[in-house]
Amino acid sequence: MCRAGCVRSLTLAVVVVVVVVVVVVVTPPTSSFLSCSEHGAHVTNWTVGGRDVLFLSSKAVLDGSKAIRGGIPLCFPWFGPSTHPDSSLQHGFARVSNWRCVDEQQDGRGLTMELKDSDVDPALLAGYSDSKFVVRYSVKILDGSSLGLEMVVKNVGDVPLPFSLAFHSYFRVAAASVEVRLNATGVRFLDQLSGSEGVNAGGVVEGFGDREIDLVCYGVTNPIDIVTNEGEKRAKSKGTEGGASANATTVVTIDASDGLRDAVVWNPHVAKSKAMADFGDEEYREMVCVESARVETPVVVRAGGEWACSLRLRVFR
Ligand code: TA6
């Protein structure tokens, strides 16, 4: 049985040896490593081909006393500030609660963690003190370049269970050369800094490194590409034509299930970076958050019902 907050590492090392023959033929990146903390069921590291896909702050607090800055925090059962008068907790209690590892794949490529209402500090439950739920979260290395995340929320109580959520993923990128392609046009968004709403005509978010960006984009149902500008030749391999600069190379594609129909895009830039004790002053240059979410219209699970969502992250280099 694992201690609270213990980190579990899943590797693909052995398989690589076997798969090298196959993988070289099919998908270039050949090895994948993942670590996950029971504190917040938090994926802290994922590497592909020996390179970090996720960003973890050098100042992240890993002793379980607060949410981990970086990796994939789970915002649940609310996103953003709490609307409950007794709670000032941002992004819900899931990321600051200790989950239990209830299953580990024999091949070491995946695990499942669970959080029940009884696992949550009652002081953090806010408007959920009458709710009875079981959340199961599975994290799997799908192949040498893909990671799969699945969440199932069961309402085991006798009152409806409303919630919003986000997979608040931090990706390690050179922020100044990144664009986030929503692969849709006329995307409605809420600017969380100004509170104003707008429409992103071309469906591309860029300008990271120039200013703080904090957008909730609604109705984003197509896969999202985090693209870096690294030159013509690679662009052809992915066929990323039209809409944005042709000489871009996709680094990560985010494929979310239908229920996750919103996407949050965030980079803290200078001032917010300095304001966060668990984040380096210059680290905004190394990351972008692209968060598959359900924010605009919360999910409501009837008593005895359940709701599921999934996410696939794929790396192309
Ligand atoms: O997802 C973007 C956001 O809501 C930003 O507004 C910013 O506050 C960020 O989350 C980080 O929140 P945290 O509570 O982890 O400091």
mmCIF file of C-alpha atoms and ligand atoms in Angstrom:
data_model
loop_
_atom_site.group_PDB
_atom_site.id
_atom_site.type_symbol
_atom_site.label_atom_id
_atom_site.label_comp_id
_atom_site.label_asym_id
_atom_site.label_seq_id
_atom_site.Cartn_x
_atom_site.Cartn_y
_atom_site.Cartn_z
ATOM 1 C CA MET A 1 0.000 0.000 0.000
ATOM 2 C CA CYS A 2 1.380 3.416 -0.974
ATOM 3 C CA ARG A 3 2.049 6.344 1.375
ATOM 4 C CA ALA A 4 0.011 9.511 0.744
ATOM 5 C CA GLY A 5 1.708 11.737 -1.775
ATOM 6 C CA CYS A 6 3.940 8.968 -3.018
ATOM 7 C CA VAL A 7 5.030 9.251 -6.598
ATOM 8 C CA ARG A 8 4.664 6.303 -8.951
ATOM 9 C CA SER A 9 6.781 6.120 -12.049
ATOM 10 C CA LEU A 10 5.738 4.229 -15.114
ATOM 11 C CA THR A 11 8.251 3.492 -17.784
ATOM 12 C CA LEU A 12 8.176 2.009 -21.206
ATOM 13 C CA ALA A 13 11.867 1.023 -21.066
ATOM 14 C CA VAL A 14 11.447 -2.734 -21.425
ATOM 15 C CA VAL A 15 8.864 -2.417 -24.123
ATOM 16 C CA VAL A 16 11.093 -0.050 -26.069
ATOM 17 C CA VAL A 17 13.680 -2.711 -26.400
ATOM 18 C CA VAL A 18 11.100 -4.994 -27.887
ATOM 19 C CA VAL A 19 9.269 -2.334 -29.818
ATOM 20 C CA VAL A 20 12.267 -0.534 -31.266
ATOM 21 C CA VAL A 21 11.939 -2.665 -34.315
ATOM 22 C CA VAL A 22 8.290 -1.855 -34.692
ATOM 23 C CA VAL A 23 8.318 1.723 -33.413
ATOM 24 C CA VAL A 24 11.067 2.849 -35.744
ATOM 25 C CA VAL A 25 8.775 1.816 -38.531
ATOM 26 C CA VAL A 26 5.627 3.376 -37.072
ATOM 27 C CA THR A 27 6.210 6.224 -34.656
ATOM 28 C CA PRO A 28 9.582 7.948 -34.225
ATOM 29 C CA PRO A 29 9.661 8.661 -30.432
ATOM 30 C CA THR A 30 10.524 5.375 -28.782
ATOM 31 C CA SER A 31 10.538 5.718 -25.024
ATOM 32 C CA SER A 32 8.117 7.223 -22.625
ATOM 33 C CA PHE A 33 8.316 7.891 -18.903
ATOM 34 C CA LEU A 34 5.592 9.085 -16.612
ATOM 35 C CA SER A 35 5.303 9.900 -12.921
ATOM 36 C CA CYS A 36 2.167 10.499 -10.953
ATOM 37 C CA SER A 37 1.592 11.671 -7.382
ATOM 38 C CA GLU A 38 -1.297 10.460 -5.212
ATOM 39 C CA HIS A 39 -1.456 14.031 -3.981
ATOM 40 C CA GLY A 40 -4.030 15.399 -6.396
ATOM 41 C CA ALA A 41 -3.697 12.312 -8.679
ATOM 42 C CA HIS A 42 -1.196 14.606 -10.266
ATOM 43 C CA VAL A 43 0.795 13.630 -13.355
ATOM 44 C CA THR A 44 4.058 15.420 -12.603
ATOM 45 C CA ASN A 45 6.287 14.208 -15.435
ATOM 46 C CA TRP A 46 5.830 12.760 -18.898
ATOM 47 C CA THR A 47 8.780 12.393 -21.213
ATOM 48 C CA VAL A 48 8.863 11.138 -24.786
ATOM 49 C CA GLY A 49 12.121 10.234 -26.422
ATOM 50 C CA GLY A 50 13.909 11.488 -23.307
ATOM 51 C CA ARG A 51 12.429 14.990 -23.577
ATOM 52 C CA ASP A 52 9.905 16.525 -21.166
ATOM 53 C CA VAL A 53 6.467 17.075 -22.666
ATOM 54 C CA LEU A 54 5.110 18.601 -19.476
ATOM 55 C CA PHE A 55 6.475 21.570 -17.552
ATOM 56 C CA LEU A 56 7.065 21.219 -13.798
ATOM 57 C CA SER A 57 8.186 24.377 -12.009
ATOM 58 C CA SER A 58 11.602 24.228 -10.342
ATOM 59 C CA LYS A 59 9.792 25.783 -7.362
ATOM 60 C CA ALA A 60 6.855 23.381 -7.297
ATOM 61 C CA VAL A 61 5.892 22.292 -3.765
ATOM 62 C CA LEU A 62 5.887 18.472 -3.701
ATOM 63 C CA ASP A 63 5.315 17.780 0.012
ATOM 64 C CA GLY A 64 1.519 17.620 -0.261
ATOM 65 C CA SER A 65 0.986 20.985 1.476
ATOM 66 C CA LYS A 66 -0.438 22.624 -1.651
ATOM 67 C CA ALA A 67 -1.286 22.017 -5.316
ATOM 68 C CA ILE A 68 1.685 21.080 -7.476
ATOM 69 C CA ARG A 69 2.745 23.831 -9.920
ATOM 70 C CA GLY A 70 3.096 22.130 -13.257
ATOM 71 C CA GLY A 71 2.324 18.739 -14.791
ATOM 72 C CA ILE A 72 -1.421 18.066 -14.993
ATOM 73 C CA PRO A 73 -3.406 19.433 -12.041
ATOM 74 C CA LEU A 74 -7.042 18.290 -11.919
ATOM 75 C CA CYS A 75 -9.467 21.157 -11.362
ATOM 76 C CA PHE A 76 -12.575 19.489 -9.872
ATOM 77 C CA PRO A 77 -15.448 19.876 -8.950
ATOM 78 C CA TRP A 78 -15.095 23.547 -9.871
ATOM 79 C CA PHE A 79 -12.864 25.601 -12.148
ATOM 80 C CA GLY A 80 -11.611 29.010 -11.067
ATOM 81 C CA PRO A 81 -12.692 30.758 -7.873
ATOM 82 C CA SER A 82 -15.286 28.949 -5.756
ATOM 83 C CA THR A 83 -18.807 30.360 -5.936
ATOM 84 C CA HIS A 84 -19.492 29.035 -2.414
ATOM 85 C CA PRO A 85 -19.458 31.786 0.263
ATOM 86 C CA ASP A 86 -17.404 29.654 2.685
ATOM 87 C CA SER A 87 -14.667 28.728 0.250
ATOM 88 C CA SER A 88 -11.779 30.696 -1.238
ATOM 89 C CA LEU A 89 -10.297 27.548 -2.734
ATOM 90 C CA GLN A 90 -9.370 28.033 -6.389
ATOM 91 C CA HIS A 91 -9.949 25.159 -8.853
ATOM 92 C CA GLY A 92 -11.671 22.767 -6.440
ATOM 93 C CA PHE A 93 -10.432 20.221 -3.868
ATOM 94 C CA ALA A 94 -9.316 17.342 -6.127
ATOM 95 C CA ARG A 95 -5.800 18.732 -6.699
ATOM 96 C CA VAL A 96 -5.179 19.231 -2.962
ATOM 97 C CA SER A 97 -6.644 15.918 -1.793
ATOM 98 C CA ASN A 98 -4.868 12.586 -1.421
ATOM 99 C CA TRP A 99 -6.159 9.965 -3.861
ATOM 100 C CA ARG A 100 -5.618 6.214 -3.521
ATOM 101 C CA CYS A 101 -3.989 4.108 -6.196
ATOM 102 C CA VAL A 102 -6.542 1.327 -6.750
ATOM 103 C CA ASP A 103 -4.988 -0.382 -9.761
ATOM 104 C CA GLU A 104 -1.630 -0.623 -11.485
ATOM 105 C CA GLN A 105 -1.277 -2.261 -14.882
ATOM 106 C CA GLN A 106 0.890 -5.402 -14.875
ATOM 107 C CA ASP A 107 2.947 -3.999 -17.743
ATOM 108 C CA GLY A 108 3.718 -0.867 -15.707
ATOM 109 C CA ARG A 109 2.172 1.366 -18.331
ATOM 110 C CA GLY A 110 -0.791 2.643 -16.420
ATOM 111 C CA LEU A 111 -2.555 3.152 -13.118
ATOM 112 C CA THR A 112 -5.913 4.141 -11.730
ATOM 113 C CA MET A 113 -6.484 6.439 -8.762
ATOM 114 C CA GLU A 114 -9.662 7.007 -6.808
ATOM 115 C CA LEU A 115 -11.118 9.834 -4.742
ATOM 116 C CA LYS A 116 -14.268 9.455 -2.632
ATOM 117 C CA ASP A 117 -16.100 12.261 -0.853
ATOM 118 C CA SER A 118 -14.927 10.687 2.399
ATOM 119 C CA ASP A 119 -11.286 11.202 1.319
ATOM 120 C CA VAL A 120 -11.745 14.975 1.125
ATOM 121 C CA ASP A 121 -11.051 17.251 4.095
ATOM 122 C CA PRO A 122 -14.598 18.298 5.154
ATOM 123 C CA ALA A 123 -13.371 21.900 5.464
ATOM 124 C CA LEU A 124 -12.699 21.886 1.719
ATOM 125 C CA LEU A 125 -15.987 20.382 0.560
ATOM 126 C CA ALA A 126 -17.749 23.788 0.401
ATOM 127 C CA GLY A 127 -21.135 23.198 -1.361
ATOM 128 C CA TYR A 128 -20.471 19.437 -1.674
ATOM 129 C CA SER A 129 -21.011 18.382 1.937
ATOM 130 C CA ASP A 130 -24.221 16.500 0.972
ATOM 131 C CA SER A 131 -22.694 14.904 -2.118
ATOM 132 C CA LYS A 132 -21.542 11.286 -2.271
ATOM 133 C CA PHE A 133 -19.219 10.560 -5.159
ATOM 134 C CA VAL A 134 -16.475 8.266 -6.405
ATOM 135 C CA VAL A 135 -14.034 9.655 -8.979
ATOM 136 C CA ARG A 136 -11.793 7.210 -10.837
ATOM 137 C CA TYR A 137 -8.897 8.572 -12.870
ATOM 138 C CA SER A 138 -6.799 6.378 -15.147
ATOM 139 C CA VAL A 139 -3.474 7.436 -16.610
ATOM 140 C CA LYS A 140 -1.959 5.253 -19.332
ATOM 141 C CA ILE A 141 1.054 5.337 -21.617
ATOM 142 C CA LEU A 142 -0.762 4.344 -24.833
ATOM 143 C CA ASP A 143 2.374 4.061 -27.001
ATOM 144 C CA GLY A 144 5.794 5.686 -27.357
ATOM 145 C CA SER A 145 4.304 9.091 -28.080
ATOM 146 C CA SER A 146 0.810 9.091 -26.575
ATOM 147 C CA LEU A 147 -0.683 9.450 -23.121
ATOM 148 C CA GLY A 148 -4.289 8.587 -22.297
ATOM 149 C CA LEU A 149 -6.289 10.096 -19.406
ATOM 150 C CA GLU A 150 -9.777 8.903 -18.432
ATOM 151 C CA MET A 151 -12.023 10.141 -15.647
ATOM 152 C CA VAL A 152 -15.285 8.620 -14.458
ATOM 153 C CA VAL A 153 -17.415 10.486 -11.931
ATOM 154 C CA LYS A 154 -20.002 8.338 -10.151
ATOM 155 C CA ASN A 155 -22.776 9.958 -8.126
ATOM 156 C CA VAL A 156 -23.405 7.420 -5.370
ATOM 157 C CA GLY A 157 -25.589 9.837 -3.416
ATOM 158 C CA ASP A 158 -29.246 10.713 -3.638
ATOM 159 C CA VAL A 159 -28.893 14.335 -4.789
ATOM 160 C CA PRO A 160 -27.769 15.581 -8.257
ATOM 161 C CA LEU A 161 -24.016 16.221 -8.525
ATOM 162 C CA PRO A 162 -23.129 19.364 -10.531
ATOM 163 C CA PHE A 163 -19.492 20.087 -11.386
ATOM 164 C CA SER A 164 -17.102 21.723 -13.797
ATOM 165 C CA LEU A 165 -13.561 20.532 -14.407
ATOM 166 C CA ALA A 166 -10.294 21.073 -16.221
ATOM 167 C CA PHE A 167 -7.183 19.046 -16.971
ATOM 168 C CA HIS A 168 -4.932 22.043 -16.254
ATOM 169 C CA SER A 169 -1.995 20.764 -18.318
ATOM 170 C CA TYR A 170 1.331 22.653 -18.314
ATOM 171 C CA PHE A 171 3.307 21.968 -21.513
ATOM 172 C CA ARG A 172 7.040 22.576 -21.751
ATOM 173 C CA VAL A 173 7.563 24.812 -24.768
ATOM 174 C CA ALA A 174 9.533 27.890 -25.780
ATOM 175 C CA ALA A 175 6.625 30.256 -25.182
ATOM 176 C CA ALA A 176 7.850 32.950 -27.561
ATOM 177 C CA SER A 177 7.579 30.652 -30.596
ATOM 178 C CA VAL A 178 4.343 28.896 -29.751
ATOM 179 C CA GLU A 179 0.888 29.145 -31.206
ATOM 180 C CA VAL A 180 -2.113 27.225 -29.969
ATOM 181 C CA ARG A 181 -4.372 26.121 -32.812
ATOM 182 C CA LEU A 182 -7.951 25.428 -31.777
ATOM 183 C CA ASN A 183 -8.657 24.083 -35.300
ATOM 184 C CA ALA A 184 -11.943 25.953 -35.462
ATOM 185 C CA THR A 185 -12.920 29.445 -36.607
ATOM 186 C CA GLY A 186 -15.117 32.015 -34.868
ATOM 187 C CA VAL A 187 -14.299 30.633 -31.390
ATOM 188 C CA ARG A 188 -16.078 32.476 -28.577
ATOM 189 C CA PHE A 189 -13.898 33.176 -25.557
ATOM 190 C CA LEU A 190 -13.883 34.817 -22.143
ATOM 191 C CA ASP A 191 -10.803 36.851 -21.299
ATOM 192 C CA GLN A 192 -10.365 36.069 -17.603
ATOM 193 C CA LEU A 193 -8.149 39.148 -17.154
ATOM 194 C CA SER A 194 -10.597 41.757 -18.447
ATOM 195 C CA GLY A 195 -13.806 39.772 -17.950
ATOM 196 C CA SER A 196 -14.800 40.631 -21.503
ATOM 197 C CA GLU A 197 -16.024 38.176 -24.126
ATOM 198 C CA GLY A 198 -14.845 38.026 -27.723
ATOM 199 C CA VAL A 199 -14.555 35.884 -30.828
ATOM 200 C CA ASN A 200 -11.282 34.473 -32.128
ATOM 201 C CA ALA A 201 -11.864 34.484 -35.899
ATOM 202 C CA GLY A 202 -8.920 32.327 -36.988
ATOM 203 C CA GLY A 203 -8.909 29.986 -34.009
ATOM 204 C CA VAL A 204 -5.228 30.592 -33.246
ATOM 205 C CA VAL A 205 -3.961 31.892 -29.888
ATOM 206 C CA GLU A 206 -0.490 33.428 -30.028
ATOM 207 C CA GLY A 207 1.557 36.262 -28.560
ATOM 208 C CA PHE A 208 2.806 34.208 -25.617
ATOM 209 C CA GLY A 209 5.772 35.910 -24.078
ATOM 210 C CA ASP A 210 4.372 39.364 -25.000
ATOM 211 C CA ARG A 211 1.707 39.586 -22.294
ATOM 212 C CA GLU A 212 -0.313 37.488 -19.832
ATOM 213 C CA ILE A 213 -2.859 35.360 -21.682
ATOM 214 C CA ASP A 214 -5.792 33.838 -19.795
ATOM 215 C CA LEU A 215 -8.627 32.751 -22.080
ATOM 216 C CA VAL A 216 -11.507 30.344 -21.648
ATOM 217 C CA CYS A 217 -12.417 29.239 -25.186
ATOM 218 C CA TYR A 218 -15.905 27.821 -25.606
ATOM 219 C CA GLY A 219 -17.166 25.094 -27.890
ATOM 220 C CA VAL A 220 -13.740 23.777 -28.854
ATOM 221 C CA THR A 221 -14.553 20.271 -30.039
ATOM 222 C CA ASN A 222 -11.724 19.600 -32.528
ATOM 223 C CA PRO A 223 -8.275 18.397 -31.486
ATOM 224 C CA ILE A 224 -5.996 21.250 -30.399
ATOM 225 C CA ASP A 225 -2.445 21.574 -31.724
ATOM 226 C CA ILE A 226 0.340 23.237 -29.767
ATOM 227 C CA VAL A 227 2.599 24.328 -32.594
ATOM 228 C CA THR A 228 6.116 25.653 -32.523
ATOM 229 C CA ASN A 229 7.711 27.442 -35.460
ATOM 230 C CA GLU A 230 10.717 25.299 -36.226
ATOM 231 C CA GLY A 231 10.899 25.394 -40.024
ATOM 232 C CA GLU A 232 9.345 24.286 -43.328
ATOM 233 C CA LYS A 233 10.372 20.658 -43.755
ATOM 234 C CA ARG A 234 8.554 19.248 -40.745
ATOM 235 C CA ALA A 235 5.389 21.177 -41.491
ATOM 236 C CA LYS A 236 4.947 19.132 -44.668
ATOM 237 C CA SER A 237 5.120 15.879 -42.684
ATOM 238 C CA LYS A 238 2.048 16.891 -40.692
ATOM 239 C CA GLY A 239 0.342 18.762 -43.528
ATOM 240 C CA THR A 240 -0.448 21.680 -41.256
ATOM 241 C CA GLU A 241 -1.492 24.049 -44.011
ATOM 242 C CA GLY A 242 -3.891 27.034 -44.041
ATOM 243 C CA GLY A 243 -4.920 29.574 -41.421
ATOM 244 C CA ALA A 244 -1.570 29.933 -39.689
ATOM 245 C CA SER A 245 2.044 30.184 -40.798
ATOM 246 C CA ALA A 246 2.910 27.205 -43.006
ATOM 247 C CA ASN A 247 6.346 26.689 -41.470
ATOM 248 C CA ALA A 248 5.010 25.454 -38.141
ATOM 249 C CA THR A 249 5.603 22.045 -36.537
ATOM 250 C CA THR A 250 3.094 20.503 -34.203
ATOM 251 C CA VAL A 251 4.612 19.420 -30.934
ATOM 252 C CA VAL A 252 1.530 18.170 -29.079
ATOM 253 C CA THR A 253 -1.999 17.341 -30.208
ATOM 254 C CA ILE A 254 -4.720 17.295 -27.573
ATOM 255 C CA ASP A 255 -7.705 15.124 -28.384
ATOM 256 C CA ALA A 256 -10.530 15.470 -25.870
ATOM 257 C CA SER A 257 -13.801 13.587 -25.661
ATOM 258 C CA ASP A 258 -17.052 15.415 -26.431
ATOM 259 C CA GLY A 259 -17.858 16.241 -22.828
ATOM 260 C CA LEU A 260 -14.740 18.425 -22.583
ATOM 261 C CA ARG A 261 -16.010 21.110 -24.916
ATOM 262 C CA ASP A 262 -14.024 24.089 -23.581
ATOM 263 C CA ALA A 263 -10.303 24.891 -23.571
ATOM 264 C CA VAL A 264 -8.409 27.260 -21.278
ATOM 265 C CA VAL A 265 -5.186 28.814 -22.556
ATOM 266 C CA TRP A 266 -2.880 30.463 -20.007
ATOM 267 C CA ASN A 267 0.565 31.950 -19.746
ATOM 268 C CA PRO A 268 1.272 34.066 -16.623
ATOM 269 C CA HIS A 269 3.935 36.320 -18.168
ATOM 270 C CA VAL A 270 6.120 38.586 -15.984
ATOM 271 C CA ALA A 271 3.953 40.041 -13.187
ATOM 272 C CA LYS A 272 1.938 36.891 -12.365
ATOM 273 C CA SER A 273 5.155 34.809 -12.501
ATOM 274 C CA LYS A 274 6.712 37.053 -9.880
ATOM 275 C CA ALA A 275 3.534 36.868 -7.768
ATOM 276 C CA MET A 276 3.575 33.051 -7.579
ATOM 277 C CA ALA A 277 5.990 31.752 -4.900
ATOM 278 C CA ASP A 278 5.989 28.266 -6.413
ATOM 279 C CA PHE A 279 6.944 29.498 -9.907
ATOM 280 C CA GLY A 280 10.241 30.944 -11.191
ATOM 281 C CA ASP A 281 10.236 34.579 -12.341
ATOM 282 C CA GLU A 282 11.413 33.600 -15.854
ATOM 283 C CA GLU A 283 9.604 30.280 -16.129
ATOM 284 C CA TYR A 284 6.735 31.812 -18.137
ATOM 285 C CA ARG A 285 9.173 31.560 -21.070
ATOM 286 C CA GLU A 286 9.171 27.742 -20.802
ATOM 287 C CA MET A 287 5.497 26.797 -20.600
ATOM 288 C CA VAL A 288 1.969 27.222 -21.834
ATOM 289 C CA CYS A 289 -1.144 25.804 -20.212
ATOM 290 C CA VAL A 290 -3.684 24.336 -22.605
ATOM 291 C CA GLU A 291 -6.462 22.867 -20.528
ATOM 292 C CA SER A 292 -9.213 20.593 -21.790
ATOM 293 C CA ALA A 293 -12.198 21.613 -19.719
ATOM 294 C CA ARG A 294 -15.893 21.756 -19.088
ATOM 295 C CA VAL A 295 -16.565 25.262 -17.791
ATOM 296 C CA GLU A 296 -19.335 27.064 -19.637
ATOM 297 C CA THR A 297 -22.107 24.546 -18.929
ATOM 298 C CA PRO A 298 -21.404 22.434 -15.837
ATOM 299 C CA VAL A 299 -22.086 18.698 -15.902
ATOM 300 C CA VAL A 300 -24.938 17.505 -13.673
ATOM 301 C CA VAL A 301 -24.905 13.790 -12.798
ATOM 302 C CA ARG A 302 -28.232 12.494 -11.498
ATOM 303 C CA ALA A 303 -28.345 10.416 -8.331
ATOM 304 C CA GLY A 304 -26.990 6.953 -9.122
ATOM 305 C CA GLY A 305 -25.627 8.097 -12.480
ATOM 306 C CA GLU A 306 -22.127 8.576 -13.832
ATOM 307 C CA TRP A 307 -20.250 10.710 -16.349
ATOM 308 C CA ALA A 308 -17.010 9.982 -18.150
ATOM 309 C CA CYS A 309 -14.491 11.888 -20.197
ATOM 310 C CA SER A 310 -11.137 11.144 -21.790
ATOM 311 C CA LEU A 311 -8.129 12.885 -23.213
ATOM 312 C CA ARG A 312 -5.314 11.769 -25.489
ATOM 313 C CA LEU A 313 -2.067 13.702 -25.712
ATOM 314 C CA ARG A 314 0.173 12.874 -28.690
ATOM 315 C CA VAL A 315 3.647 14.161 -29.416
ATOM 316 C CA PHE A 316 4.931 14.787 -32.942
ATOM 317 C CA ARG A 317 8.592 15.745 -33.308
HETATM 318 O O1 TA6 B 1 -6.365 28.156 -15.893
HETATM 319 C C1 TA6 B 1 -5.951 29.464 -15.866
HETATM 320 C C2 TA6 B 1 -6.103 29.975 -14.449
HETATM 321 O O2 TA6 B 1 -7.432 29.931 -14.059
HETATM 322 C C3 TA6 B 1 -5.501 31.376 -14.349
HETATM 323 O O3 TA6 B 1 -6.483 32.330 -14.114
HETATM 324 C C4 TA6 B 1 -4.478 31.273 -13.227
HETATM 325 O O4 TA6 B 1 -4.973 31.667 -12.027
HETATM 326 C C5 TA6 B 1 -4.140 29.793 -13.272
HETATM 327 O O5 TA6 B 1 -5.348 29.146 -13.534
HETATM 328 C C6 TA6 B 1 -3.409 29.240 -12.081
HETATM 329 O O6 TA6 B 1 -4.234 29.065 -10.995
HETATM 330 P P1 TA6 B 1 -3.597 28.532 -9.617
HETATM 331 O O7 TA6 B 1 -4.754 28.431 -8.671
HETATM 332 O O8 TA6 B 1 -2.992 27.176 -9.916
HETATM 333 O O9 TA6 B 1 -2.570 29.524 -9.201
#
